Coordinates of C-alpha atoms in Angstrom, one line a residue:
M1 CA 0.1 0.0 0.0
F2 CA 1.3 3.4 -0.9
R3 CA 2.0 5.6 2.1
Q4 CA 2.4 9.4 1.7
K5 CA 5.8 10.7 2.9
K6 CA 5.9 13.7 5.2
L7 CA 8.6 15.4 7.0
L8 CA 8.8 15.8 10.6
V9 CA 11.4 18.4 11.7
V10 CA 13.1 18.2 15.3
T11 CA 15.6 20.6 16.5
D12 CA 17.9 21.7 19.2
L13 CA 17.7 25.4 20.1
D14 CA 20.9 26.7 21.6
A15 CA 23.6 27.2 18.9
S16 CA 21.2 25.5 16.5
L17 CA 18.1 27.3 15.8
L18 CA 19.0 30.1 18.0
D19 CA 22.3 32.1 18.1
H20 CA 24.5 33.0 21.0
D21 CA 22.3 35.9 21.9
Y22 CA 19.0 33.8 21.5
S23 CA 18.2 35.4 18.1
W24 CA 16.5 33.4 15.5
E25 CA 16.5 36.2 12.7
A26 CA 18.6 34.2 10.2
A27 CA 16.2 31.1 10.5
K28 CA 13.3 33.0 9.3
P29 CA 13.4 31.9 5.7
A30 CA 13.5 28.1 6.6
L31 CA 10.7 28.6 9.3
A32 CA 8.5 30.4 6.7
K33 CA 9.0 27.6 4.3
L34 CA 8.2 25.0 7.0
K35 CA 5.0 26.7 7.6
S36 CA 4.0 27.0 4.1
M37 CA 4.6 23.3 3.5
G38 CA 2.7 22.5 6.7
V39 CA 5.8 20.7 8.2
P40 CA 5.6 20.2 12.1
L41 CA 8.4 21.8 14.0
V42 CA 9.2 20.0 17.3
L43 CA 11.5 22.0 19.6
N44 CA 13.8 19.7 21.6
S45 CA 16.1 21.3 24.1
S46 CA 17.5 21.3 27.7
K47 CA 15.2 24.4 28.2
T48 CA 12.2 24.1 30.4
V49 CA 8.6 23.9 29.1
Y50 CA 8.0 27.5 30.3
E51 CA 10.9 28.8 28.1
M52 CA 9.8 26.7 25.1
K53 CA 6.2 27.7 25.1
D54 CA 7.1 31.1 24.8
L55 CA 9.6 30.6 22.0
A56 CA 7.1 28.3 20.2
A57 CA 4.6 31.1 20.3
E58 CA 7.1 33.6 19.0
I59 CA 8.2 31.5 16.2
G60 CA 4.6 30.4 15.5
T61 CA 5.0 26.6 15.7
F62 CA 2.1 24.6 16.8
A63 CA 3.6 21.1 17.7
P64 CA 4.8 19.2 20.8
V65 CA 8.0 20.4 22.4
V66 CA 10.4 18.1 24.2
A67 CA 11.9 19.9 27.2
E68 CA 14.7 19.1 29.8
N69 CA 16.7 17.0 27.5
G70 CA 13.8 14.4 26.8
G71 CA 12.6 14.4 30.3
I72 CA 9.3 16.0 29.3
L73 CA 7.1 16.0 26.4
A74 CA 4.5 18.8 26.3
V75 CA 1.7 18.9 23.7
P76 CA -0.5 21.8 22.9
E77 CA -3.9 20.9 24.2
G78 CA -5.7 22.0 21.0
M79 CA -3.9 19.2 19.1
G80 CA -5.8 16.5 20.9
L81 CA -2.8 14.2 20.8
L82 CA -2.7 13.5 24.7
Q83 CA -6.1 12.5 25.9
D84 CA -5.7 11.9 29.6
D85 CA -7.4 14.2 32.2
N86 CA -5.0 12.8 34.8
R87 CA -2.0 14.4 33.1
S88 CA -0.4 17.5 34.4
R89 CA -0.9 20.7 32.6
T90 CA 1.0 24.1 32.3
G91 CA -1.0 26.8 30.6
D92 CA -2.3 25.3 27.5
Y93 CA 0.2 22.4 27.3
V94 CA -0.4 18.9 28.3
I95 CA 2.6 17.4 30.1
E96 CA 4.1 13.8 29.9
V97 CA 7.1 13.3 32.4
N98 CA 9.8 10.8 31.6
G99 CA 12.7 9.7 33.7
L100 CA 13.7 10.9 37.1
S101 CA 12.2 13.8 38.9
R102 CA 14.3 16.9 39.7
D103 CA 13.6 16.6 43.3
F104 CA 15.4 13.2 43.4
I105 CA 18.3 14.3 41.2
L106 CA 18.8 17.4 43.5
S107 CA 18.7 15.3 46.8
V108 CA 21.3 12.9 45.5
A109 CA 23.7 15.5 44.0
H110 CA 23.7 17.8 46.9
E111 CA 24.2 15.0 49.4
L112 CA 27.2 13.9 47.3
R113 CA 28.5 17.6 47.3
E114 CA 28.2 18.0 51.1
L115 CA 29.6 14.6 52.0
E116 CA 32.3 14.3 49.1
V117 CA 33.1 17.9 48.7
F118 CA 32.5 18.1 45.2
S119 CA 32.7 21.5 43.6
F120 CA 29.6 22.6 41.5
S121 CA 26.6 24.9 41.5
G122 CA 23.5 25.0 39.7
F123 CA 20.1 26.4 38.9
A124 CA 18.7 25.5 42.1
D125 CA 21.6 27.3 43.9
W126 CA 21.2 30.5 42.0
S127 CA 18.9 33.3 42.3
V128 CA 17.0 34.5 39.2
G129 CA 19.6 37.2 38.9
Q130 CA 22.4 34.9 39.0
V131 CA 20.8 32.7 36.3
A132 CA 20.2 35.6 34.2
D133 CA 23.9 36.4 34.6
R134 CA 25.3 32.9 33.8
T135 CA 22.9 32.4 30.7
G136 CA 22.4 35.9 29.3
L137 CA 18.7 35.5 29.7
S138 CA 16.4 38.4 30.8
L139 CA 15.3 38.2 34.3
S140 CA 11.7 37.1 33.2
K141 CA 13.1 34.3 31.0
A142 CA 15.6 33.3 33.7
Q143 CA 12.6 32.7 36.1
R144 CA 11.1 30.4 33.6
A145 CA 14.4 28.7 33.2
K146 CA 14.5 27.8 36.9
Q147 CA 11.1 26.2 36.7
R148 CA 12.4 22.6 36.1
F149 CA 10.8 19.2 36.6
A150 CA 13.1 16.5 35.4
T151 CA 16.8 17.9 35.1
E152 CA 19.3 20.2 36.8
P153 CA 22.0 22.2 34.8
I154 CA 25.2 22.8 36.7
L155 CA 28.5 24.5 36.3
W156 CA 31.4 22.2 37.3
E157 CA 34.2 24.0 39.4
G158 CA 36.5 21.3 40.2
T159 CA 39.0 19.1 38.5
V160 CA 38.3 16.8 35.5
S161 CA 39.3 13.6 37.7
R162 CA 36.9 14.8 40.5
R163 CA 34.0 15.5 38.0
R164 CA 34.5 11.8 36.8
E165 CA 34.2 10.6 40.3
F166 CA 31.1 12.7 40.8
E167 CA 29.6 11.2 37.5
E168 CA 30.3 7.6 38.8
A169 CA 28.6 8.4 42.1
L170 CA 25.6 9.7 40.2
I171 CA 25.5 6.7 37.8
A172 CA 25.3 4.4 40.8
K173 CA 22.0 6.3 41.5
G174 CA 20.6 5.9 38.0
I175 CA 21.4 9.6 37.2
R176 CA 23.3 10.5 34.0
V177 CA 25.4 13.5 33.2
L178 CA 25.2 15.1 29.7
K179 CA 27.5 18.0 28.5
G180 CA 25.5 20.6 26.8
G181 CA 26.5 23.8 25.2
R182 CA 27.1 25.8 28.4
F183 CA 26.2 23.4 31.3
F184 CA 26.4 19.9 32.5
H185 CA 23.0 18.4 32.8
L186 CA 22.0 16.1 35.5
M187 CA 19.2 13.8 34.4
G188 CA 17.5 10.6 34.4
N189 CA 17.6 7.9 31.5
A190 CA 15.3 9.7 29.1
D191 CA 17.2 11.6 26.3
K192 CA 16.4 13.8 23.4
A193 CA 16.2 10.7 21.2
D194 CA 13.4 9.4 23.6
G195 CA 11.6 12.8 23.4
T196 CA 11.7 12.6 19.7
A197 CA 10.4 9.1 19.6
A198 CA 7.5 10.1 22.0
A199 CA 6.6 13.0 19.5
L200 CA 6.8 11.0 16.5
K201 CA 4.6 8.2 18.1
L202 CA 1.8 10.7 18.5
Y203 CA 1.8 11.7 14.9
Q204 CA 2.0 8.2 13.8
K205 CA -1.1 7.4 15.7
A206 CA -2.9 10.5 14.6
Q207 CA -1.9 9.8 10.8
P208 CA -1.2 6.0 10.7
D209 CA -1.1 6.1 6.8
V210 CA 1.7 8.5 6.8
E211 CA 5.4 7.6 6.3
W212 CA 7.1 10.1 8.5
V213 CA 10.7 11.2 7.5
V214 CA 12.4 12.6 10.6
V215 CA 14.8 15.5 10.1
A216 CA 16.9 16.3 13.4
L217 CA 19.2 19.4 13.7
G218 CA 21.8 19.7 16.5
D219 CA 25.3 20.8 17.4
S220 CA 26.5 19.4 20.6
A221 CA 27.1 15.9 22.3
N222 CA 23.7 15.9 24.0
D223 CA 22.1 16.0 20.5
L224 CA 23.9 12.9 19.3
A225 CA 21.4 10.3 20.2
M226 CA 18.5 12.6 18.8
L227 CA 20.5 13.1 15.6
E228 CA 21.4 9.2 15.3
A229 CA 17.6 8.3 15.7
A230 CA 16.6 10.5 12.7
D231 CA 16.4 9.6 9.1
I232 CA 18.4 12.9 8.2
A233 CA 20.8 14.3 10.7
V234 CA 21.8 18.0 10.3
V235 CA 25.1 18.8 12.2
L236 CA 25.6 22.5 13.2
P237 CA 29.3 23.3 13.3
H238 CA 30.8 24.9 16.4
A239 CA 33.0 28.1 15.9
D240 CA 35.2 27.1 18.7
G241 CA 35.3 23.5 19.2
P242 CA 35.1 19.9 17.6
H243 CA 32.1 18.7 15.5
I244 CA 30.1 15.7 16.4
N245 CA 29.8 12.8 14.0
P246 CA 26.5 11.2 14.2
K247 CA 25.9 7.8 12.6
A248 CA 22.5 8.2 10.7
P249 CA 21.1 7.1 7.5
R250 CA 22.0 10.5 5.9
V251 CA 24.1 13.0 7.6
V252 CA 24.1 16.8 6.4
H253 CA 26.9 19.2 7.6
A254 CA 25.5 22.8 7.7
P255 CA 27.9 25.2 6.2
F256 CA 27.5 27.8 8.8
T257 CA 27.1 28.0 12.6
A258 CA 23.9 28.4 14.5
S259 CA 20.7 29.8 12.8
K260 CA 22.2 30.8 9.5
G261 CA 23.5 27.3 9.0
W262 CA 20.2 26.0 10.4
S263 CA 18.2 27.7 7.6
T264 CA 20.6 27.2 4.9
A265 CA 20.8 23.4 5.4
L266 CA 17.0 22.9 6.2
L267 CA 16.1 24.9 3.0
S268 CA 18.1 22.6 0.9
I269 CA 16.3 19.6 2.6
L270 CA 12.8 21.0 2.2
D271 CA 13.6 21.8 -1.7
E272 CA 13.8 18.0 -2.1
F273 CA 10.4 17.3 -0.8
C274 CA 8.6 20.1 -2.5

């Protein structure tokens, strides 16, 4: 039976869709084409639901968002994709939490810090102003960045060898450490690939006759699983660091960093499906 092919685009935010100053101006050409073609755009980031819902509204994308590195799937209530009155809600999003709770992660990490004198600090330790200073976010956006459910971003302040000891102690408790663009992220077993799979499953259930082609865009190590789970992986280069090399059926290396490279690479792929 013939199945219509449709694209599903899933993207990281920082240093991918967003520039260092959080601008997405250079991505507007590809964003406009996605909208004109009716291609869903799933935002997939370490950011919180509260941050991502604002960005989704600004961009004009009406699709699920994967927050906190795969720990949360949030679906606009109007889509009708998550039908369960017992699920949590934040504003007009229905929330599905995967992995460990942030409360558990903090209790383990802070106990290790106290007992073993590990040197780090994170969002839970910082005021809204301090989060703003360390991220470059406005105070209102920093407040939303602190509202987390499944992960904790930290800055490591000790040696590499002590960080490895800390990571081993966390692993023993089922907590992973992922290196992001700015922070190390303490989290459960869910990752961006799991979040992508959860979003894809919703679309497959809603449109079972469609063959979905997943295009994923990312730049850093915590995007690797997401990129390798995609049909087409788009790698955004770093201006000052090594590139990642995902193993996917098709890998595209964007010619520019951040939003300019994001738009250029994605427009080329979209042209193939017009």
